Short mmCIF file of C-alpha atoms and ligand atoms in Angstrom, two decimals:
data_model
loop_
_atom_site.label_atom_id
_atom_site.label_comp_id
_atom_site.label_asym_id
_atom_site.label_seq_id
_atom_site.Cartn_x
_atom_site.Cartn_y
_atom_site.Cartn_z
CA UNK A 757 -0.14 -0.13 -0.14
CA UNK A 758 1.39 3.26 -0.99
CA UNK A 759 1.23 6.51 1.50
CA UNK A 760 -2.23 7.77 2.14
CA UNK A 761 -3.48 10.60 0.11
CA UNK A 762 -4.63 13.65 1.76
CA UNK A 763 -8.12 13.39 2.93
CA UNK A 764 -10.57 16.27 1.90
CA UNK A 765 -13.75 16.57 3.63
CA UNK A 766 -16.69 18.85 2.00
CA UNK A 767 -19.81 19.50 4.42
CA UNK A 768 -22.69 19.90 2.20
CA UNK A 769 -23.48 19.25 -1.40
CA UNK A 770 -25.45 22.27 -2.43
CA UNK A 771 -24.09 24.51 -5.01
CA UNK A 772 -20.68 25.32 -3.41
CA UNK A 773 -19.89 21.67 -2.08
CA UNK A 774 -20.73 20.14 -5.45
CA UNK A 775 -18.63 22.62 -7.43
CA UNK A 776 -15.76 22.05 -5.06
CA UNK A 777 -15.89 18.35 -5.33
CA UNK A 778 -16.16 18.54 -9.14
CA UNK A 779 -13.05 20.88 -9.38
CA UNK A 780 -11.12 18.36 -7.37
CA UNK A 781 -11.70 15.69 -9.84
CA UNK A 782 -8.13 15.02 -11.13
CA UNK A 783 -6.48 16.01 -7.78
CA UNK A 784 -4.37 13.42 -5.97
CA UNK A 785 -6.79 13.58 -2.85
CA UNK A 786 -9.42 11.43 -1.42
CA UNK A 787 -12.58 13.25 -1.10
CA UNK A 788 -15.61 12.63 1.33
CA UNK A 789 -18.92 14.55 0.58
CA UNK A 790 -21.26 14.37 3.33
CA UNK A 791 -24.70 15.69 3.48
CA UNK A 792 -27.74 15.32 5.45
CA UNK A 793 -29.91 14.92 2.63
CA UNK A 794 -29.31 12.25 -0.34
CA UNK A 795 -29.94 14.72 -3.12
CA UNK A 796 -28.36 17.98 -4.50
CA UNK A 797 -31.34 20.67 -4.74
CA UNK A 798 -31.59 23.34 -7.54
CA UNK A 799 -33.15 25.81 -4.98
CA UNK A 800 -34.02 28.16 -7.94
CA UNK A 801 -36.59 26.23 -9.16
CA UNK A 802 -37.93 25.02 -5.87
CA UNK A 803 -40.59 27.34 -5.83
CA UNK A 804 -42.14 25.40 -8.91
CA UNK A 805 -42.37 22.39 -6.66
CA UNK A 806 -44.10 24.35 -3.84
CA UNK A 807 -46.76 25.51 -6.59
CA UNK A 808 -47.34 22.23 -8.12
CA UNK A 809 -45.48 23.06 -11.33
CA UNK A 810 -42.66 20.70 -11.24
CA UNK A 811 -42.34 17.43 -9.34
CA UNK A 812 -39.41 16.73 -6.97
CA UNK A 813 -37.03 14.66 -9.16
CA UNK A 814 -37.04 17.50 -11.91
CA UNK A 815 -35.05 19.72 -9.68
CA UNK A 816 -33.23 17.36 -7.31
CA UNK A 817 -30.64 14.57 -8.23
CA UNK A 818 -29.20 12.10 -6.01
CA UNK A 819 -25.52 13.02 -5.15
CA UNK A 820 -24.28 9.54 -5.11
CA UNK A 821 -25.52 9.37 -8.58
CA UNK A 822 -24.05 12.69 -9.84
CA UNK A 823 -20.49 11.38 -8.48
CA UNK A 824 -20.84 7.87 -9.59
CA UNK A 825 -18.08 8.55 -12.34
CA UNK A 826 -15.77 10.48 -9.85
CA UNK A 827 -13.52 7.69 -8.27
CA UNK A 828 -11.80 10.08 -5.61
CA UNK A 829 -15.14 10.76 -4.00
CA UNK A 830 -17.15 9.02 -1.48
CA UNK A 831 -20.51 9.93 -0.69
CA UNK A 832 -21.97 9.72 2.83
CA UNK A 833 -25.07 10.46 4.17
CA UNK A 834 -25.02 12.21 7.57
CA UNK A 835 -25.46 15.55 9.43
CA UNK A 836 -22.38 17.19 10.76
CA UNK A 837 -22.84 18.39 14.38
CA UNK A 838 -19.31 18.86 15.47
CA UNK A 839 -16.03 20.17 14.11
CA UNK A 840 -12.58 20.06 15.95
CA UNK A 841 -10.30 22.25 13.94
CA UNK A 842 -7.28 21.36 15.97
CA UNK A 843 -7.63 17.57 16.01
CA UNK A 844 -9.13 17.98 12.35
CA UNK A 845 -12.20 15.90 12.81
CA UNK A 846 -15.96 16.29 12.30
CA UNK A 847 -18.66 14.57 14.29
CA UNK A 848 -21.98 13.21 12.74
CA UNK A 849 -25.29 13.54 14.61
CA UNK A 850 -24.90 9.66 15.06
CA UNK A 851 -21.54 10.16 16.57
CA UNK A 852 -19.53 8.95 13.87
CA UNK A 853 -16.11 10.79 13.24
CA UNK A 854 -14.53 11.81 9.99
CA UNK A 855 -10.95 12.84 9.73
CA UNK A 856 -9.66 15.38 7.36
CA UNK A 857 -6.57 17.16 6.17
CA UNK A 858 -8.39 19.90 4.37
CA UNK A 859 -12.12 20.79 5.20
CA UNK A 860 -14.49 22.65 3.06
CA UNK A 861 -17.68 23.83 4.90
CA UNK A 862 -20.38 24.55 2.43
CA UNK A 863 -23.67 23.96 4.63
CA UNK A 864 -25.57 26.96 3.31
CA UNK A 865 -28.41 28.92 5.08
CA UNK A 866 -31.88 28.46 6.59
CA UNK A 867 -34.76 30.81 7.37
CA UNK A 868 -34.77 33.53 10.11
CA UNK A 869 -37.83 34.79 11.70
CA UNK A 870 -35.99 37.55 13.06
CA UNK A 871 -36.28 36.18 16.68
CA UNK A 872 -39.99 35.07 16.51
CA UNK A 873 -39.58 31.38 16.05
CA UNK A 874 -43.00 30.55 17.00
CA UNK A 875 -44.02 32.12 13.74
CA UNK A 876 -42.24 29.16 11.81
CA UNK A 877 -45.39 27.00 12.28
CA UNK A 878 -47.94 29.23 10.81
CA UNK A 879 -45.62 30.51 8.01
CA UNK A 880 -43.37 27.96 6.57
CA UNK A 881 -40.35 29.13 4.67
CA UNK A 882 -39.02 27.58 1.41
CA UNK A 883 -35.57 26.10 1.39
CA UNK A 884 -35.80 22.38 1.27
CA UNK A 885 -37.87 19.92 -0.79
CA UNK A 886 -40.00 19.16 2.55
CA UNK A 887 -40.83 22.83 2.80
CA UNK A 888 -41.72 22.87 -0.97
CA UNK A 889 -44.18 19.84 -0.18
CA UNK A 890 -45.64 21.53 3.07
CA UNK A 891 -46.42 24.91 1.01
CA UNK A 892 -47.96 23.19 -1.83
CA UNK A 893 -50.16 20.97 0.75
CA UNK A 894 -51.40 24.13 2.38
CA UNK A 895 -52.13 25.87 -0.70
CA UNK A 896 -53.97 23.12 -2.40
CA UNK A 897 -55.66 21.92 0.99
CA UNK A 898 -57.09 25.60 1.41
CA UNK A 899 -58.89 25.48 -1.69
CA UNK A 900 -60.09 22.06 -0.77
CA UNK A 901 -61.41 23.54 2.71
CA UNK A 902 -62.97 26.59 1.10
CA UNK A 903 -65.11 24.40 -1.16
CA UNK A 904 -66.44 22.85 2.06
CA UNK A 905 -66.77 25.75 4.24
CA UNK A 906 -70.23 27.59 4.11
CA UNK A 907 -69.26 30.46 6.52
CA UNK A 908 -68.53 33.64 3.99
CA UNK A 909 -65.66 34.96 6.64
CA UNK A 910 -63.80 31.63 7.02
CA UNK A 911 -64.38 30.98 3.19
CA UNK A 912 -62.77 34.28 2.45
CA UNK A 913 -59.67 33.62 4.90
CA UNK A 914 -59.18 30.22 3.32
CA UNK A 915 -58.74 32.07 -0.07
CA UNK A 916 -56.51 34.63 1.13
CA UNK A 917 -52.92 33.65 0.49
CA UNK A 918 -50.14 35.94 1.95
CA UNK A 919 -46.78 35.93 1.00
CA UNK A 920 -44.11 37.87 3.41
CA UNK A 921 -40.95 39.25 1.59
CA UNK A 922 -40.72 40.49 -1.56
CA UNK A 923 -37.29 39.38 -2.67
CA UNK A 924 -36.77 36.88 -5.68
CA UNK A 925 -38.75 34.03 -4.03
CA UNK A 926 -41.48 35.83 -2.52
CA UNK A 927 -42.21 37.63 -5.99
CA UNK A 928 -42.35 34.07 -7.74
CA UNK A 929 -44.43 32.54 -5.21
CA UNK A 930 -47.13 35.48 -5.03
CA UNK A 931 -47.07 35.33 -9.12
CA UNK A 932 -47.49 31.65 -9.25
CA UNK A 933 -50.14 31.51 -6.41
CA UNK A 934 -52.26 34.35 -8.56
CA UNK A 935 -51.66 32.26 -11.60
CA UNK A 936 -53.29 28.94 -9.80
CA UNK A 937 -56.02 30.94 -8.72
CA UNK A 938 -56.92 32.66 -11.96
CA UNK A 939 -55.99 30.05 -14.43
CA UNK A 940 -55.36 26.54 -13.19
CA UNK A 941 -58.14 25.92 -10.61
CA UNK A 942 -61.24 27.64 -12.29
CA UNK A 943 -63.74 25.26 -13.48
CA UNK A 944 -62.52 22.29 -11.12
CA UNK A 945 -64.63 23.55 -7.97
CA UNK A 946 -68.44 23.74 -7.92
CA UNK A 947 -69.04 25.66 -4.57
CA UNK A 948 -66.24 28.17 -4.84
CA UNK A 949 -64.92 30.41 -7.68
CA UNK A 950 -61.00 29.79 -7.41
CA UNK A 951 -60.70 33.45 -9.26
CA UNK A 952 -61.96 35.01 -6.06
CA UNK A 953 -58.66 34.15 -4.33
CA UNK A 954 -56.66 37.03 -2.95
CA UNK A 955 -53.01 37.01 -3.19
CA UNK A 956 -51.20 39.30 -0.83
CA UNK A 957 -47.40 40.13 -0.86
CA UNK A 958 -46.14 41.96 2.01
CA UNK A 959 -42.92 43.76 2.03
CA UNK A 960 -41.15 46.03 4.73
CA UNK A 961 -39.28 48.17 2.43
CA UNK A 962 -40.43 50.69 -0.11
CA UNK A 963 -40.05 48.45 -3.15
CA UNK A 964 -39.88 44.70 -4.47
CA UNK A 965 -36.74 43.01 -5.49
CA UNK A 966 -34.40 45.43 -3.56
CA UNK A 967 -31.35 43.96 -5.10
CA UNK A 968 -32.44 44.98 -8.56
CA UNK A 969 -32.25 48.47 -10.28
CA UNK A 970 -35.19 50.68 -9.09
CA UNK A 971 -36.64 50.56 -12.79
CA UNK A 972 -36.72 46.99 -12.78
CA UNK A 973 -38.25 46.75 -9.05
CA UNK A 974 -41.23 49.06 -10.26
CA UNK A 975 -41.60 46.98 -13.54
CA UNK A 976 -41.81 43.81 -11.29
CA UNK A 977 -44.39 45.47 -8.93
CA UNK A 978 -46.48 46.53 -12.04
CA UNK A 979 -46.31 42.99 -13.53
CA UNK A 980 -47.32 41.40 -10.04
CA UNK A 981 -50.23 43.80 -10.18
CA UNK A 982 -51.40 42.65 -13.63
CA UNK A 983 -51.35 39.12 -12.35
CA UNK A 984 -53.83 40.17 -9.59
CA UNK A 985 -51.47 40.48 -6.76
CA UNK A 986 -52.05 42.74 -4.21
CA UNK A 987 -48.31 44.02 -3.27
CA UNK A 988 -48.40 45.89 0.05
CA UNK A 989 -45.05 47.98 0.44
CA UNK A 990 -43.73 49.35 3.71
CA UNK A 991 -45.62 46.70 5.65
CA UNK A 992 -44.03 45.30 8.88
CA UNK A 993 -45.45 42.03 10.23
CA UNK A 994 -46.01 42.13 13.90
CA UNK A 995 -47.51 39.05 14.37
CA UNK A 996 -48.43 35.55 12.83
CA UNK A 997 -50.81 33.03 14.35
CA UNK A 998 -52.85 30.09 12.97
CA UNK A 999 -55.65 32.56 11.86
CA UNK A 1000 -53.69 35.10 9.94
CA UNK A 1001 -51.17 37.93 10.36
CA UNK A 1002 -50.95 41.55 11.79
CA UNK A 1003 -49.30 44.17 9.78
CA UNK A 1004 -48.37 47.81 10.54
CA UNK A 1005 -48.05 50.27 7.54
CA UNK A 1006 -48.15 54.08 7.50
CA UNK A 1007 -51.93 53.88 7.36
CA UNK A 1008 -51.88 51.91 10.88
CA UNK A 1009 -52.31 48.67 11.99
CA UNK A 1010 -54.12 46.04 9.88
CA UNK A 1011 -55.21 42.18 10.60
CA UNK A 1012 -55.06 39.85 7.48
CA UNK A 1013 -57.13 37.01 8.00
CA UNK A 1014 -55.38 33.80 6.25
CA UNK A 1015 -55.03 30.25 6.58
CA UNK A 1016 -52.09 30.06 4.11
CA UNK A 1017 -48.88 32.44 4.98
CA UNK A 1018 -45.39 31.79 3.50
CA UNK A 1019 -42.45 33.04 4.93
CA UNK A 1020 -39.97 34.67 2.19
CA UNK A 1021 -38.29 37.27 4.61
CA UNK A 1022 -35.40 36.30 6.34
CA UNK A 1023 -32.24 34.26 5.88
CA UNK A 1024 -29.83 33.15 8.69
CA UNK A 1025 -26.67 30.98 8.11
CA UNK A 1026 -26.60 27.39 8.94
CA UNK A 1027 -26.29 26.61 12.60
CA UNK A 1028 -22.63 24.97 11.63
CA UNK A 1029 -21.45 28.79 11.66
CA UNK A 1030 -21.94 28.74 15.41
CA UNK A 1031 -20.12 25.40 15.72
CA UNK A 1032 -17.02 26.70 13.57
CA UNK A 1033 -16.98 29.92 15.95
CA UNK A 1034 -16.66 27.94 19.13
CA UNK A 1035 -14.08 25.79 17.25
CA UNK A 1036 -11.89 28.21 15.82
CA UNK A 1037 -12.89 31.61 17.51
CA UNK A 1038 -13.67 33.09 14.01
CA UNK A 1039 -16.06 36.03 13.81
CA UNK A 1040 -19.83 35.62 12.79
CA UNK A 1041 -21.99 38.56 11.08
CA UNK A 1042 -25.13 39.50 12.09
CA UNK A 1043 -26.90 36.74 10.07
CA UNK A 1044 -24.48 34.40 11.49
CA UNK A 1045 -22.11 33.98 8.49
CA UNK A 1046 -18.76 33.15 8.85
CA UNK A 1047 -16.49 35.97 8.22
CA UNK A 1048 -13.61 34.36 6.28
CA UNK A 1049 -10.02 35.57 5.12
CA UNK A 1050 -9.49 36.60 1.45
CA UNK A 1051 -8.77 33.21 0.28
CA UNK A 1052 -11.93 31.77 2.12
CA UNK A 1053 -9.94 30.09 4.96
CA UNK A 1054 -10.25 30.97 8.78
CA UNK A 1055 -7.94 32.97 10.48
CA UNK A 1056 -5.23 30.66 12.04
CA UNK A 1057 -6.83 27.64 10.15
CA UNK A 1058 -5.25 27.60 6.65
CA UNK A 1059 -6.53 24.00 5.93
CA UNK A 1060 -10.30 24.99 6.83
CA UNK A 1061 -12.52 26.85 4.24
CA UNK A 1062 -15.82 28.37 4.49
CA UNK A 1063 -17.95 28.89 1.09
CA UNK A 1064 -21.22 29.69 -0.03
CA UNK A 1065 -24.33 31.04 1.59
CA UNK A 1066 -22.43 30.26 4.95
CA UNK A 1067 -19.49 32.55 4.19
CA UNK A 1068 -19.55 36.29 4.81
CA UNK A 1069 -16.92 36.58 1.81
CA UNK A 1070 -15.63 39.53 0.18
CA UNK A 1071 -14.57 39.78 -3.63
CA UNK A 1072 -11.10 40.78 -4.20
CA UNK A 1073 -10.69 42.40 -7.67
CA UNK A 1074 -7.13 43.69 -8.43
CA UNK A 1075 -7.38 47.77 -7.98
CA UNK A 1076 -10.59 47.79 -6.32
CA UNK A 1077 -12.01 47.89 -2.85
CA UNK A 1078 -13.15 44.40 -1.62
CA UNK A 1079 -17.00 44.29 -1.98
CA UNK A 1080 -19.49 41.77 -0.35
CA UNK A 1081 -20.34 38.56 -2.34
CA UNK A 1082 -24.22 38.23 -2.66
CA UNK A 1083 -25.88 35.00 -1.35
CA UNK A 1084 -26.67 33.49 -4.89
CA UNK A 1085 -25.72 30.50 -6.62
CA UNK A 1086 -23.03 31.60 -8.82
CA UNK A 1087 -21.41 33.32 -5.75
CA UNK A 1088 -21.30 29.61 -4.15
CA UNK A 1089 -20.37 27.78 -7.23
CA UNK A 1090 -17.40 30.37 -7.76
CA UNK A 1091 -16.22 30.09 -4.35
CA UNK A 1092 -16.31 26.38 -4.73
CA UNK A 1093 -14.01 26.36 -7.65
CA UNK A 1094 -11.81 28.82 -5.63
CA UNK A 1095 -11.60 26.66 -2.42
CA UNK A 1096 -10.81 23.66 -4.72
CA UNK A 1097 -7.89 25.62 -6.43
CA UNK A 1098 -6.75 26.73 -2.96
CA UNK A 1099 -6.41 23.21 -1.77
CA UNK A 1100 -4.40 22.23 -4.89
CA UNK A 1101 -1.94 25.25 -4.56
CA UNK A 1102 -1.38 24.46 -0.73
CA UNK A 1103 -0.60 20.55 -1.87
CA UNK A 1104 1.93 22.22 -4.60
CA UNK A 1105 3.35 24.56 -1.84
CA UNK A 1106 2.14 27.58 -3.44
CA UNK A 1107 0.45 30.56 -1.97
CA UNK A 1108 -3.47 30.62 -2.12
CA UNK A 1109 -5.43 32.95 -4.16
CA UNK A 1110 -8.02 35.41 -3.08
CA UNK A 1111 -11.41 34.88 -4.02
CA UNK A 1112 -12.76 37.23 -6.75
CA UNK A 1113 -16.76 37.28 -7.64
CA UNK A 1114 -17.66 37.76 -11.28
CA UNK A 1115 -20.98 39.05 -11.43
CA UNK A 1116 -22.92 38.36 -14.68
CA UNK A 1117 -26.24 39.81 -13.64
CA UNK A 1118 -29.63 39.30 -11.84
CA UNK A 1119 -32.73 37.52 -13.05
CA UNK A 1120 -36.15 37.33 -11.28
CA UNK A 1121 -39.32 35.71 -12.61
CA UNK A 1122 -42.73 36.87 -11.57
CA UNK A 1123 -45.15 34.26 -13.50
CA UNK A 1124 -46.09 33.39 -16.96
CA UNK A 1125 -44.51 35.57 -19.63
CA UNK A 1126 -43.32 37.88 -16.97
CA UNK A 1127 -39.78 38.51 -15.32
CA UNK A 1128 -36.98 41.16 -14.81
CA UNK A 1129 -33.56 40.79 -16.11
CA UNK A 1130 -30.33 42.80 -15.30
CA UNK A 1131 -27.21 41.76 -17.10
CA UNK A 1132 -23.78 43.14 -16.87
CA UNK A 1133 -22.09 43.40 -20.28
CA UNK A 1134 -19.04 45.02 -21.62
CA UNK A 1135 -20.98 47.75 -23.28
CA UNK A 1136 -22.93 48.49 -19.84
CA UNK A 1137 -26.19 47.39 -18.04
CA UNK A 1138 -28.65 45.35 -20.18
CA UNK A 1139 -32.05 45.61 -18.67
CA UNK A 1140 -35.29 44.33 -19.77
CA UNK A 1141 -38.67 42.92 -18.79
CA UNK A 1142 -41.96 41.00 -19.74
CA UNK A 1143 -41.89 38.07 -22.12
CA UNK A 1144 -38.50 38.13 -23.57
CA UNK A 1145 -36.97 38.33 -19.96
CA UNK A 1146 -39.18 35.47 -19.03
CA UNK A 1147 -37.71 33.40 -22.05
CA UNK A 1148 -34.40 34.32 -21.08
CA UNK A 1149 -34.98 33.22 -17.34
CA UNK A 1150 -36.36 30.02 -18.37
CA UNK A 1151 -33.61 28.91 -20.71
CA UNK A 1152 -30.88 30.15 -18.32
CA UNK A 1153 -32.72 28.08 -15.57
CA UNK A 1154 -32.92 24.90 -17.42
CA UNK A 1155 -29.45 25.32 -18.85
CA UNK A 1156 -28.08 25.45 -15.08
CA UNK A 1157 -30.13 22.34 -14.01
CA UNK A 1158 -27.87 19.48 -13.06
CA UNK A 1159 -28.31 16.35 -15.35
CA UNK A 1160 -29.70 16.15 -18.67
CA UNK A 1161 -32.73 14.01 -17.76
CA UNK A 1162 -33.84 16.82 -15.75
CA UNK A 1163 -33.49 19.47 -18.35
CA UNK A 1164 -35.31 17.56 -20.67
CA UNK A 1165 -38.38 16.72 -18.28
CA UNK A 1166 -38.51 20.24 -17.07
CA UNK A 1167 -38.67 21.75 -20.50
CA UNK A 1168 -41.25 19.24 -21.49
CA UNK A 1169 -43.22 19.83 -18.28
CA UNK A 1170 -43.11 23.75 -19.01
CA UNK A 1171 -44.19 23.51 -22.41
CA UNK A 1172 -47.14 21.36 -21.54
CA UNK A 1173 -48.04 23.82 -18.57
CA UNK A 1174 -47.70 26.80 -20.74
CA UNK A 1175 -50.35 25.80 -23.54
CA UNK A 1176 -52.56 24.20 -21.05
CA UNK A 1177 -52.16 26.14 -17.85
CA UNK A 1178 -52.23 22.59 -16.13
CA UNK A 1179 -49.86 22.22 -13.10
CA UNK A 1180 -49.06 18.55 -12.95
CA UNK A 1181 -47.51 18.18 -9.58
CA UNK A 1182 -50.87 18.37 -7.47
CA UNK A 1183 -51.14 15.06 -5.65
CA UNK A 1184 -50.87 15.48 -1.96
CA UNK A 1185 -50.13 12.75 0.46
CA UNK A 1186 -51.82 13.33 4.12
CA UNK A 1187 -54.67 15.43 2.85
CA UNK A 1188 -56.57 15.66 6.08
CA UNK A 1189 -58.33 18.93 6.48
CA UNK A 1190 -57.97 18.73 10.22
CA UNK A 1191 -57.81 22.32 11.59
CA UNK A 1192 -58.97 24.21 8.20
CA UNK A 1193 -62.67 23.78 8.87
CA UNK A 1194 -64.00 25.00 11.85
CA UNK A 1195 -66.59 22.32 12.25
CA UNK A 1196 -67.62 19.78 9.69
CA UNK A 1197 -70.83 21.54 8.23
CA UNK A 1198 -73.40 19.43 6.90
CA UNK A 1199 -73.57 20.04 3.25
CA UNK A 1200 -76.35 20.44 1.21
CA UNK A 1201 -75.24 18.32 -1.75
CA UNK A 1202 -77.26 20.60 -4.16
CA UNK A 1203 -75.60 23.75 -2.86
C1 FAD B 1766 -36.18 29.23 -2.82
C2 FAD B 1766 -34.90 29.86 -3.25
C3 FAD B 1766 -34.50 30.29 -4.52
C4 FAD B 1766 -33.35 30.71 -4.71
N1 FAD B 1766 -33.34 31.19 -6.15
C5 FAD B 1766 -32.06 31.58 -6.59
C6 FAD B 1766 -31.98 32.06 -7.95
O1 FAD B 1766 -32.79 32.43 -8.83
N2 FAD B 1766 -30.76 32.38 -8.32
C7 FAD B 1766 -29.55 32.28 -7.54
O2 FAD B 1766 -28.55 32.48 -7.82
N3 FAD B 1766 -29.77 31.87 -6.24
C8 FAD B 1766 -30.74 31.51 -5.76
N4 FAD B 1766 -30.93 30.95 -4.45
C9 FAD B 1766 -29.64 31.12 -3.52
C10 FAD B 1766 -29.00 29.78 -3.89
O3 FAD B 1766 -29.67 28.75 -3.78
C11 FAD B 1766 -28.05 29.76 -2.77
O4 FAD B 1766 -27.12 30.89 -2.89
C12 FAD B 1766 -26.87 28.46 -2.80
O5 FAD B 1766 -27.91 27.39 -2.88
C13 FAD B 1766 -26.17 28.33 -1.99
O6 FAD B 1766 -25.18 27.39 -1.96
P1 FAD B 1766 -24.35 26.80 -0.89
O7 FAD B 1766 -23.51 25.65 -1.58
O8 FAD B 1766 -23.74 27.55 0.10
O9 FAD B 1766 -25.72 26.04 0.04
P2 FAD B 1766 -26.86 25.28 -0.33
O10 FAD B 1766 -27.01 25.12 -1.84
O11 FAD B 1766 -28.08 25.63 0.38
O12 FAD B 1766 -26.32 23.59 0.13
C14 FAD B 1766 -26.02 23.34 1.39
C15 FAD B 1766 -26.09 21.99 1.47
O13 FAD B 1766 -25.47 21.57 2.78
C16 FAD B 1766 -26.37 20.54 3.43
N5 FAD B 1766 -26.15 20.73 4.76
C17 FAD B 1766 -26.54 21.79 5.82
N6 FAD B 1766 -26.07 21.64 6.90
C18 FAD B 1766 -25.57 20.28 6.90
C19 FAD B 1766 -25.09 19.59 8.10
N7 FAD B 1766 -24.83 20.17 9.39
N8 FAD B 1766 -24.51 18.41 7.77
C20 FAD B 1766 -24.57 17.96 6.40
N9 FAD B 1766 -24.94 18.78 5.35
C21 FAD B 1766 -25.59 19.61 5.69
C22 FAD B 1766 -27.64 20.94 2.74
O14 FAD B 1766 -28.37 19.69 2.88
C23 FAD B 1766 -27.39 21.11 1.42
O15 FAD B 1766 -27.40 20.18 0.62
C24 FAD B 1766 -32.32 30.72 -4.05
C25 FAD B 1766 -32.34 30.01 -2.62
C26 FAD B 1766 -33.56 29.73 -2.28
C27 FAD B 1766 -33.74 29.02 -0.86
#
């Protein structure tokens, strides 16, 4: 037996971890890729699962399958709960210990309810497949319960959908809920008219899609209104319970009765950030993200890099001031490649490189035929919205989907949905209406 090769441990196989493992394909290292789920998830299309447009396998691929051809990768299913930076080990929830010479932590982010964790039960966020299934269940069952509800006020509450947070995910969800109510469901119910459903998008700041230029925010707001979404800007949520939510605007306090509230407002780093802070003394920012050195390592721990949404990283372009890297998939992928390159450099005894983020632009979709695009080109920014922006968004997302089968299936599903307005992924397991209808009214079958 020869000498043991350097052991690289990658925690998390999202956009960052996947890219890092791939970039080490030809390196003389053994890679262990550990994730608490068995799949890589294409989060940008998760809202399509939450709104019954796509089924889960279209946007998720088994990690083991993705790396079947890369001999230096071993895939393990497990949740990392502890890291010892001096002993160079990571501990899994079940007590197993993994040894590493080089560690890349790419555990991503979760929701933040701004200290109001009790809201989580009433307003699920969207981050994992389970979240998407839960939102889909709530939306579809709210219509089912409304069909069985005789009391007009309760029926209206069941048909009022509220999305909190008008970032890209909130905008996509609200636009698609409106589309379902207006185009997919009409004709299928006998006692309610799904077109009467109201969709509200509640946002604390004065505009939607804050990361976009103001003109595109305004275009997105107008496109949402055209789809029938009631956009409430400058509205702060002060309470959420099983019956609805309380908001405050410049006009005063308002109660919105709703049985289906979705949270798309806050992001917090993975709890592994705190684990790393205890293990290494590194600093966390306000969102719990790990403050990294220019080369993505931690101070005093050159063999430990943190990437993706978990990292508070800066982009270091020559001759420019460092700029924060946004929490988007291209940022995570580019950091994954940089972390892999730095491991290879260290193995060759070379100095590591500082991370530089290349921003190719920003896209957001709102619904059928509507989207906004902001691209950086050598000739200056290229901004457009509406149908062509939507087509651009669609092809860009299908292009970046992992796995050819997925791309083909997604395009086919979309083409079908486009022409028929159908949303095929509407089968819900565990379809009890418990809690949605107050009592079980006796229905007059001729009603
Ligand atoms: C709904 C939604 C829509 C989005 N839309 C877009 C978009 O349109 N465009 C865009 O650029 N970006 C988008 N983003 C952001 C983008 O998905 C993230 O920036 C990107 O996923 C970050 O990559 P990451 O590798 O850091 O983390 P992730 O991709 O989140 O991956 C983290 C991985 O770590 C695993 N993990 C976490 N904790 C542990 C643990 N303790 N042990 C083991 N494994 C663990 C998780 O299971 C997961 O597989 C969206 C995000 C969401 C949630």
